[in-house]
Amino acid sequence: MANKSTLSEIEKRFDNDVDRFSNLETGQASTVDALFNMELITDGIAQLYPDLTQLLDIGCGAGNYTVKLLSKLKAAPNVTLADLSQPMLERAKERSASLTDGEVTTIKGDFRKLPLQENTYDVIIATAVLHHLRDDEDWETAFMKLHRLLKPGGSLWVFDLVSHDEPKIQDLLYRQKYGQFLANLKDENYRDHVFDYIEKEDSPRSTQYQIDVAQKAGFRSTEVLHKHLCFTSYVAFK
């Protein structure tokens, strides 16, 4: 893990990519089933929490998931947007503020260290952020904090890159199948570019690992919503 990107390096990369990540259609082009999962997660939240009052989006980027969710709600929740990148936060707030009569708050920094109020949020969205966690202690500490931030009955909604514990399955689904997906998007150079920054920046864990960590942190149940190759979406309930 010592050679992985630092938080400041990750912040700098996202500071320079606001416009791309502001596009609902292409913001996550390198992600398998990106639009499907965005619709799935936001539909799920809208159905389970029609009277949503407090939403937290960690690693919100330019706010795509929050924007999509607010467009589906009759409720006008308060929204807290958290991200390492100030330009991303500014864009996310700009896009979200017109979609709710609630207060839209931005807070810059690593969600693990932010002074967020416990037992406050109905819903936490965490998309393409948890793969930046590192060792076991980091994962466990992060999930315990997310659990504390939720109200009883609240839930954590995740969509992210995952690994596989069986090496041959990892090779098949990641290197071969996902590699072909990336090459088909552009070319083999693009595939290699994506693989290089994943190797440098990310440290994903398997779906089962994350479910086990969620259970250890106190979440009462977890539902896998969708899995395709090395990407998974799930919800964990407090």
PDB file of C-alpha atoms in Angstrom:
ATOM      1  CA  MET A   1       0.000   0.000   0.000  1.00  0.00           C
ATOM      2  CA  ALA A   2       2.996   2.295   0.440  1.00  0.00           C
ATOM      3  CA  ASN A   3       3.158   3.041  -3.292  1.00  0.00           C
ATOM      4  CA  LYS A   4      -0.509   3.976  -3.615  1.00  0.00           C
ATOM      5  CA  SER A   5      -1.588   7.532  -4.434  1.00  0.00           C
ATOM      6  CA  THR A   6      -1.822   9.937  -1.531  1.00  0.00           C
ATOM      7  CA  LEU A   7      -5.028  11.839  -0.794  1.00  0.00           C
ATOM      8  CA  SER A   8      -3.449  15.008  -2.177  1.00  0.00           C
ATOM      9  CA  GLU A   9      -2.610  13.228  -5.435  1.00  0.00           C
ATOM     10  CA  ILE A  10      -6.169  11.909  -5.734  1.00  0.00           C
ATOM     11  CA  GLU A  11      -7.528  15.386  -4.972  1.00  0.00           C
ATOM     12  CA  LYS A  12      -5.393  16.949  -7.705  1.00  0.00           C
ATOM     13  CA  ARG A  13      -6.560  14.445 -10.317  1.00  0.00           C
ATOM     14  CA  PHE A  14     -10.209  15.154  -9.595  1.00  0.00           C
ATOM     15  CA  ASP A  15      -9.691  18.924  -9.401  1.00  0.00           C
ATOM     16  CA  ASN A  16      -8.709  18.758 -13.058  1.00  0.00           C
ATOM     17  CA  ASP A  17     -11.627  16.623 -14.249  1.00  0.00           C
ATOM     18  CA  VAL A  18     -14.766  18.440 -13.095  1.00  0.00           C
ATOM     19  CA  ASP A  19     -16.381  18.860 -16.505  1.00  0.00           C
ATOM     20  CA  ARG A  20     -16.195  15.175 -17.385  1.00  0.00           C
ATOM     21  CA  PHE A  21     -17.618  14.077 -14.054  1.00  0.00           C
ATOM     22  CA  SER A  22     -20.484  16.579 -14.389  1.00  0.00           C
ATOM     23  CA  ASN A  23     -21.920  14.644 -17.321  1.00  0.00           C
ATOM     24  CA  LEU A  24     -24.627  12.173 -16.277  1.00  0.00           C
ATOM     25  CA  GLU A  25     -24.157  10.176 -19.478  1.00  0.00           C
ATOM     26  CA  THR A  26     -20.375   9.931 -19.722  1.00  0.00           C
ATOM     27  CA  GLY A  27     -18.993  10.872 -16.292  1.00  0.00           C
ATOM     28  CA  GLN A  28     -18.157   7.244 -15.491  1.00  0.00           C
ATOM     29  CA  ALA A  29     -17.566   5.893 -18.976  1.00  0.00           C
ATOM     30  CA  SER A  30     -14.908   3.448 -17.786  1.00  0.00           C
ATOM     31  CA  THR A  31     -17.349   1.931 -15.279  1.00  0.00           C
ATOM     32  CA  VAL A  32     -19.423  -1.092 -16.285  1.00  0.00           C
ATOM     33  CA  ASP A  33     -23.200  -0.433 -16.115  1.00  0.00           C
ATOM     34  CA  ALA A  34     -22.670   3.086 -14.751  1.00  0.00           C
ATOM     35  CA  LEU A  35     -26.020   4.522 -15.856  1.00  0.00           C
ATOM     36  CA  PHE A  36     -27.910   1.366 -14.894  1.00  0.00           C
ATOM     37  CA  ASN A  37     -26.537   1.509 -11.354  1.00  0.00           C
ATOM     38  CA  MET A  38     -27.221   5.225 -11.023  1.00  0.00           C
ATOM     39  CA  GLU A  39     -30.858   4.633 -11.926  1.00  0.00           C
ATOM     40  CA  LEU A  40     -31.055   1.537  -9.715  1.00  0.00           C
ATOM     41  CA  ILE A  41     -29.658   3.225  -6.620  1.00  0.00           C
ATOM     42  CA  THR A  42     -31.610   6.448  -6.981  1.00  0.00           C
ATOM     43  CA  ASP A  43     -34.841   4.564  -7.735  1.00  0.00           C
ATOM     44  CA  GLY A  44     -34.239   2.443  -4.642  1.00  0.00           C
ATOM     45  CA  ILE A  45     -33.648   5.425  -2.391  1.00  0.00           C
ATOM     46  CA  ALA A  46     -36.668   7.271  -3.783  1.00  0.00           C
ATOM     47  CA  GLN A  47     -38.904   4.252  -3.179  1.00  0.00           C
ATOM     48  CA  LEU A  48     -37.647   3.430   0.318  1.00  0.00           C
ATOM     49  CA  TYR A  49     -37.354   7.037   1.533  1.00  0.00           C
ATOM     50  CA  PRO A  50     -40.093   9.107  -0.133  1.00  0.00           C
ATOM     51  CA  ASP A  51     -39.960  11.548   2.809  1.00  0.00           C
ATOM     52  CA  LEU A  52     -36.165  11.775   2.856  1.00  0.00           C
ATOM     53  CA  THR A  53     -34.976  14.614   5.078  1.00  0.00           C
ATOM     54  CA  GLN A  54     -31.185  14.188   5.405  1.00  0.00           C
ATOM     55  CA  LEU A  55     -28.897  12.988   2.621  1.00  0.00           C
ATOM     56  CA  LEU A  56     -25.108  12.622   2.774  1.00  0.00           C
ATOM     57  CA  ASP A  57     -23.122  12.015  -0.413  1.00  0.00           C
ATOM     58  CA  ILE A  58     -19.483  11.143   0.356  1.00  0.00           C
ATOM     59  CA  GLY A  59     -16.956  11.407  -2.438  1.00  0.00           C
ATOM     60  CA  CYS A  60     -19.772  13.166  -4.257  1.00  0.00           C
ATOM     61  CA  GLY A  61     -17.659  14.351  -7.167  1.00  0.00           C
ATOM     62  CA  ALA A  62     -19.679  16.720  -9.311  1.00  0.00           C
ATOM     63  CA  GLY A  63     -22.897  15.462  -7.713  1.00  0.00           C
ATOM     64  CA  ASN A  64     -24.326  13.158 -10.359  1.00  0.00           C
ATOM     65  CA  TYR A  65     -26.026  10.739  -7.958  1.00  0.00           C
ATOM     66  CA  THR A  66     -27.461  13.525  -5.821  1.00  0.00           C
ATOM     67  CA  VAL A  67     -28.720  15.382  -8.889  1.00  0.00           C
ATOM     68  CA  LYS A  68     -30.355  12.241 -10.255  1.00  0.00           C
ATOM     69  CA  LEU A  69     -31.929  11.401  -6.879  1.00  0.00           C
ATOM     70  CA  LEU A  70     -33.294  14.901  -6.248  1.00  0.00           C
ATOM     71  CA  SER A  71     -34.935  14.858  -9.668  1.00  0.00           C
ATOM     72  CA  LYS A  72     -36.968  11.813  -8.526  1.00  0.00           C
ATOM     73  CA  LEU A  73     -38.068  13.070  -5.097  1.00  0.00           C
ATOM     74  CA  LYS A  74     -41.115  15.082  -4.083  1.00  0.00           C
ATOM     75  CA  ALA A  75     -39.434  15.644  -0.723  1.00  0.00           C
ATOM     76  CA  ALA A  76     -36.950  18.503  -0.292  1.00  0.00           C
ATOM     77  CA  PRO A  77     -34.154  17.047   1.823  1.00  0.00           C
ATOM     78  CA  ASN A  78     -31.183  18.758   3.351  1.00  0.00           C
ATOM     79  CA  VAL A  79     -28.111  17.633   1.418  1.00  0.00           C
ATOM     80  CA  THR A  80     -24.544  17.345   2.680  1.00  0.00           C
ATOM     81  CA  LEU A  81     -21.905  16.962  -0.024  1.00  0.00           C
ATOM     82  CA  ALA A  82     -18.431  15.757   0.967  1.00  0.00           C
ATOM     83  CA  ASP A  83     -15.404  15.449  -1.302  1.00  0.00           C
ATOM     84  CA  LEU A  84     -11.642  15.964  -1.407  1.00  0.00           C
ATOM     85  CA  SER A  85     -11.952  18.328  -4.366  1.00  0.00           C
ATOM     86  CA  GLN A  86     -13.187  21.903  -3.862  1.00  0.00           C
ATOM     87  CA  PRO A  87     -13.970  22.409  -7.581  1.00  0.00           C
ATOM     88  CA  MET A  88     -16.050  19.224  -7.524  1.00  0.00           C
ATOM     89  CA  LEU A  89     -17.935  20.441  -4.438  1.00  0.00           C
ATOM     90  CA  GLU A  90     -18.667  23.800  -6.009  1.00  0.00           C
ATOM     91  CA  ARG A  91     -20.067  22.145  -9.132  1.00  0.00           C
ATOM     92  CA  ALA A  92     -22.082  19.630  -7.086  1.00  0.00           C
ATOM     93  CA  LYS A  93     -23.656  22.381  -4.984  1.00  0.00           C
ATOM     94  CA  GLU A  94     -24.422  24.495  -8.028  1.00  0.00           C
ATOM     95  CA  ARG A  95     -26.209  21.583  -9.684  1.00  0.00           C
ATOM     96  CA  SER A  96     -28.047  20.398  -6.552  1.00  0.00           C
ATOM     97  CA  ALA A  97     -29.238  23.631  -4.963  1.00  0.00           C
ATOM     98  CA  SER A  98     -31.963  24.278  -7.533  1.00  0.00           C
ATOM     99  CA  LEU A  99     -33.442  20.798  -7.023  1.00  0.00           C
ATOM    100  CA  THR A 100     -34.294  21.020  -3.324  1.00  0.00           C
ATOM    101  CA  ASP A 101     -35.718  23.619  -0.960  1.00  0.00           C
ATOM    102  CA  GLY A 102     -33.585  22.081   1.787  1.00  0.00           C
ATOM    103  CA  GLU A 103     -30.157  23.322   2.786  1.00  0.00           C
ATOM    104  CA  VAL A 104     -27.230  22.192   0.630  1.00  0.00           C
ATOM    105  CA  THR A 105     -23.983  22.051   2.609  1.00  0.00           C
ATOM    106  CA  THR A 106     -20.532  21.276   1.270  1.00  0.00           C
ATOM    107  CA  ILE A 107     -17.653  20.019   3.382  1.00  0.00           C
ATOM    108  CA  LYS A 108     -14.177  19.453   1.979  1.00  0.00           C
ATOM    109  CA  GLY A 109     -11.985  16.610   3.122  1.00  0.00           C
ATOM    110  CA  ASP A 110     -11.644  12.897   3.776  1.00  0.00           C
ATOM    111  CA  PHE A 111     -14.992  11.615   5.044  1.00  0.00           C
ATOM    112  CA  ARG A 112     -13.213   9.473   7.630  1.00  0.00           C
ATOM    113  CA  LYS A 113     -12.011  12.615   9.414  1.00  0.00           C
ATOM    114  CA  LEU A 114     -14.828  15.091   8.774  1.00  0.00           C
ATOM    115  CA  PRO A 115     -16.790  16.408  11.788  1.00  0.00           C
ATOM    116  CA  LEU A 116     -20.136  15.019  10.644  1.00  0.00           C
ATOM    117  CA  GLN A 117     -22.965  14.651  13.151  1.00  0.00           C
ATOM    118  CA  GLU A 118     -23.814  11.117  14.226  1.00  0.00           C
ATOM    119  CA  ASN A 119     -27.329   9.599  14.027  1.00  0.00           C
ATOM    120  CA  THR A 120     -28.278  12.265  11.485  1.00  0.00           C
ATOM    121  CA  TYR A 121     -28.635  10.884   7.965  1.00  0.00           C
ATOM    122  CA  ASP A 122     -31.445   8.837   6.450  1.00  0.00           C
ATOM    123  CA  VAL A 123     -29.267   7.898   3.490  1.00  0.00           C
ATOM    124  CA  ILE A 124     -25.557   7.917   2.701  1.00  0.00           C
ATOM    125  CA  ILE A 125     -24.450   7.564  -0.916  1.00  0.00           C
ATOM    126  CA  ALA A 126     -20.905   6.288  -1.516  1.00  0.00           C
ATOM    127  CA  THR A 127     -20.171   5.721  -5.191  1.00  0.00           C
ATOM    128  CA  ALA A 128     -16.657   5.107  -6.517  1.00  0.00           C
ATOM    129  CA  VAL A 129     -15.114   6.155  -3.200  1.00  0.00           C
ATOM    130  CA  LEU A 130     -14.605   3.128  -0.929  1.00  0.00           C
ATOM    131  CA  HIS A 131     -12.019   1.582  -3.255  1.00  0.00           C
ATOM    132  CA  HIS A 132      -9.644   4.259  -1.946  1.00  0.00           C
ATOM    133  CA  LEU A 133      -9.652   2.639   1.506  1.00  0.00           C
ATOM    134  CA  ARG A 134      -6.462   0.728   2.245  1.00  0.00           C
ATOM    135  CA  ASP A 135      -5.858  -1.895   4.945  1.00  0.00           C
ATOM    136  CA  ASP A 136      -8.342  -3.878   7.063  1.00  0.00           C
ATOM    137  CA  GLU A 137      -8.292  -1.333   9.880  1.00  0.00           C
ATOM    138  CA  ASP A 138      -9.067   1.448   7.434  1.00  0.00           C
ATOM    139  CA  TRP A 139     -12.080  -0.428   6.012  1.00  0.00           C
ATOM    140  CA  GLU A 140     -13.422  -1.356   9.428  1.00  0.00           C
ATOM    141  CA  THR A 141     -12.999   2.138  10.862  1.00  0.00           C
ATOM    142  CA  ALA A 142     -14.674   3.718   7.839  1.00  0.00           C
ATOM    143  CA  PHE A 143     -17.702   1.415   8.001  1.00  0.00           C
ATOM    144  CA  MET A 144     -18.092   1.969  11.725  1.00  0.00           C
ATOM    145  CA  LYS A 145     -18.143   5.725  11.139  1.00  0.00           C
ATOM    146  CA  LEU A 146     -20.697   5.419   8.333  1.00  0.00           C
ATOM    147  CA  HIS A 147     -22.878   3.299  10.623  1.00  0.00           C
ATOM    148  CA  ARG A 148     -22.688   5.924  13.392  1.00  0.00           C
ATOM    149  CA  LEU A 149     -23.649   8.731  11.011  1.00  0.00           C
ATOM    150  CA  LEU A 150     -26.916   7.044  10.010  1.00  0.00           C
ATOM    151  CA  LYS A 151     -30.187   7.310  11.851  1.00  0.00           C
ATOM    152  CA  PRO A 152     -31.729   3.992  12.984  1.00  0.00           C
ATOM    153  CA  GLY A 153     -33.363   2.593   9.847  1.00  0.00           C
ATOM    154  CA  GLY A 154     -31.009   4.571   7.639  1.00  0.00           C
ATOM    155  CA  SER A 155     -28.960   3.002   4.892  1.00  0.00           C
ATOM    156  CA  LEU A 156     -25.672   3.148   2.999  1.00  0.00           C
ATOM    157  CA  TRP A 157     -25.840   2.840  -0.803  1.00  0.00           C
ATOM    158  CA  VAL A 158     -22.634   1.803  -2.566  1.00  0.00           C
ATOM    159  CA  PHE A 159     -21.559   1.373  -6.171  1.00  0.00           C
ATOM    160  CA  ASP A 160     -17.897   0.608  -6.707  1.00  0.00           C
ATOM    161  CA  LEU A 161     -15.068  -1.325  -8.241  1.00  0.00           C
ATOM    162  CA  VAL A 162     -14.524  -4.630  -6.433  1.00  0.00           C
ATOM    163  CA  SER A 163     -11.884  -7.332  -6.478  1.00  0.00           C
ATOM    164  CA  HIS A 164     -12.289 -11.112  -6.237  1.00  0.00           C
ATOM    165  CA  ASP A 165     -10.669 -13.333  -3.654  1.00  0.00           C
ATOM    166  CA  GLU A 166     -10.075 -16.244  -6.051  1.00  0.00           C
ATOM    167  CA  PRO A 167      -7.087 -15.254  -8.267  1.00  0.00           C
ATOM    168  CA  LYS A 168      -8.333 -17.032 -11.383  1.00  0.00           C
ATOM    169  CA  ILE A 169     -11.746 -15.359 -11.088  1.00  0.00           C
ATOM    170  CA  GLN A 170     -10.007 -11.996 -10.596  1.00  0.00           C
ATOM    171  CA  ASP A 171      -7.975 -12.581 -13.742  1.00  0.00           C
ATOM    172  CA  LEU A 172     -11.035 -13.611 -15.755  1.00  0.00           C
ATOM    173  CA  LEU A 173     -13.421 -10.850 -14.667  1.00  0.00           C
ATOM    174  CA  TYR A 174     -10.937  -8.012 -14.243  1.00  0.00           C
ATOM    175  CA  ARG A 175      -7.967  -8.504 -16.527  1.00  0.00           C
ATOM    176  CA  GLN A 176      -9.731 -10.332 -19.337  1.00  0.00           C
ATOM    177  CA  LYS A 177     -13.400  -9.306 -19.376  1.00  0.00           C
ATOM    178  CA  TYR A 178     -13.129  -5.780 -17.965  1.00  0.00           C
ATOM    179  CA  GLY A 179      -9.949  -5.285 -19.987  1.00  0.00           C
ATOM    180  CA  GLN A 180     -11.882  -6.108 -23.146  1.00  0.00           C
ATOM    181  CA  PHE A 181     -14.662  -3.703 -22.112  1.00  0.00           C
ATOM    182  CA  LEU A 182     -12.096  -0.886 -21.785  1.00  0.00           C
ATOM    183  CA  ALA A 183     -10.386  -1.748 -25.066  1.00  0.00           C
ATOM    184  CA  ASN A 184     -13.764  -1.696 -26.822  1.00  0.00           C
ATOM    185  CA  LEU A 185     -14.488   1.762 -25.391  1.00  0.00           C
ATOM    186  CA  LYS A 186     -11.406   3.188 -27.090  1.00  0.00           C
ATOM    187  CA  ASP A 187      -8.360   0.990 -27.617  1.00  0.00           C
ATOM    188  CA  GLU A 188      -5.737  -1.068 -25.813  1.00  0.00           C
ATOM    189  CA  ASN A 189      -3.767   2.034 -24.828  1.00  0.00           C
ATOM    190  CA  TYR A 190      -6.836   3.334 -23.012  1.00  0.00           C
ATOM    191  CA  ARG A 191      -7.263  -0.045 -21.293  1.00  0.00           C
ATOM    192  CA  ASP A 192      -3.672   0.059 -20.105  1.00  0.00           C
ATOM    193  CA  HIS A 193      -4.076   3.670 -18.920  1.00  0.00           C
ATOM    194  CA  VAL A 194      -7.099   2.751 -16.787  1.00  0.00           C
ATOM    195  CA  PHE A 195      -5.392  -0.333 -15.375  1.00  0.00           C
ATOM    196  CA  ASP A 196      -2.310   1.761 -14.517  1.00  0.00           C
ATOM    197  CA  TYR A 197      -4.210   4.357 -12.500  1.00  0.00           C
ATOM    198  CA  ILE A 198      -6.296   1.693 -10.766  1.00  0.00           C
ATOM    199  CA  GLU A 199      -3.055  -0.007  -9.732  1.00  0.00           C
ATOM    200  CA  LYS A 200      -1.652   3.305  -8.528  1.00  0.00           C
ATOM    201  CA  GLU A 201      -4.732   4.803  -6.887  1.00  0.00           C
ATOM    202  CA  ASP A 202      -7.188   2.106  -5.850  1.00  0.00           C
ATOM    203  CA  SER A 203      -7.314  -0.819  -3.432  1.00  0.00           C
ATOM    204  CA  PRO A 204     -10.722  -2.469  -3.900  1.00  0.00           C
ATOM    205  CA  ARG A 205     -11.969  -5.424  -1.868  1.00  0.00           C
ATOM    206  CA  SER A 206     -14.407  -8.171  -2.767  1.00  0.00           C
ATOM    207  CA  THR A 207     -18.156  -7.827  -2.400  1.00  0.00           C
ATOM    208  CA  GLN A 208     -18.174 -10.498   0.302  1.00  0.00           C
ATOM    209  CA  TYR A 209     -15.404  -8.737   2.198  1.00  0.00           C
ATOM    210  CA  GLN A 210     -17.418  -5.516   2.228  1.00  0.00           C
ATOM    211  CA  ILE A 211     -20.581  -7.280   3.368  1.00  0.00           C
ATOM    212  CA  ASP A 212     -18.616  -8.904   6.202  1.00  0.00           C
ATOM    213  CA  VAL A 213     -17.117  -5.544   7.234  1.00  0.00           C
ATOM    214  CA  ALA A 214     -20.568  -3.942   7.171  1.00  0.00           C
ATOM    215  CA  GLN A 215     -21.939  -6.679   9.423  1.00  0.00           C
ATOM    216  CA  LYS A 216     -18.995  -6.305  11.807  1.00  0.00           C
ATOM    217  CA  ALA A 217     -19.627  -2.542  11.932  1.00  0.00           C
ATOM    218  CA  GLY A 218     -23.215  -3.145  13.072  1.00  0.00           C
ATOM    219  CA  PHE A 219     -25.293  -2.985   9.898  1.00  0.00           C
ATOM    220  CA  ARG A 220     -28.271  -5.315  10.396  1.00  0.00           C
ATOM    221  CA  SER A 221     -28.595  -6.462   6.775  1.00  0.00           C
ATOM    222  CA  THR A 222     -27.045  -6.018   3.345  1.00  0.00           C
ATOM    223  CA  GLU A 223     -28.607  -6.499  -0.088  1.00  0.00           C
ATOM    224  CA  VAL A 224     -26.559  -6.853  -3.275  1.00  0.00           C
ATOM    225  CA  LEU A 225     -28.414  -4.910  -5.948  1.00  0.00           C
ATOM    226  CA  HIS A 226     -26.310  -5.675  -9.001  1.00  0.00           C
ATOM    227  CA  LYS A 227     -22.974  -7.177  -9.970  1.00  0.00           C
ATOM    228  CA  HIS A 228     -21.357  -7.199 -13.387  1.00  0.00           C
ATOM    229  CA  LEU A 229     -17.710  -8.208 -13.819  1.00  0.00           C
ATOM    230  CA  CYS A 230     -15.725  -6.207 -11.235  1.00  0.00           C
ATOM    231  CA  PHE A 231     -18.403  -3.673 -10.294  1.00  0.00           C
ATOM    232  CA  THR A 232     -21.017  -4.119  -7.571  1.00  0.00           C
ATOM    233  CA  SER A 233     -23.835  -2.078  -6.084  1.00  0.00           C
ATOM    234  CA  TYR A 234     -25.329  -2.857  -2.683  1.00  0.00           C
ATOM    235  CA  VAL A 235     -27.251  -1.321   0.208  1.00  0.00           C
ATOM    236  CA  ALA A 236     -26.541  -1.814   3.916  1.00  0.00           C
ATOM    237  CA  PHE A 237     -29.236  -1.051   6.531  1.00  0.00           C
ATOM    238  CA  LYS A 238     -28.692   0.197  10.072  1.00  0.00           C
TER     239      LYS A 238
END
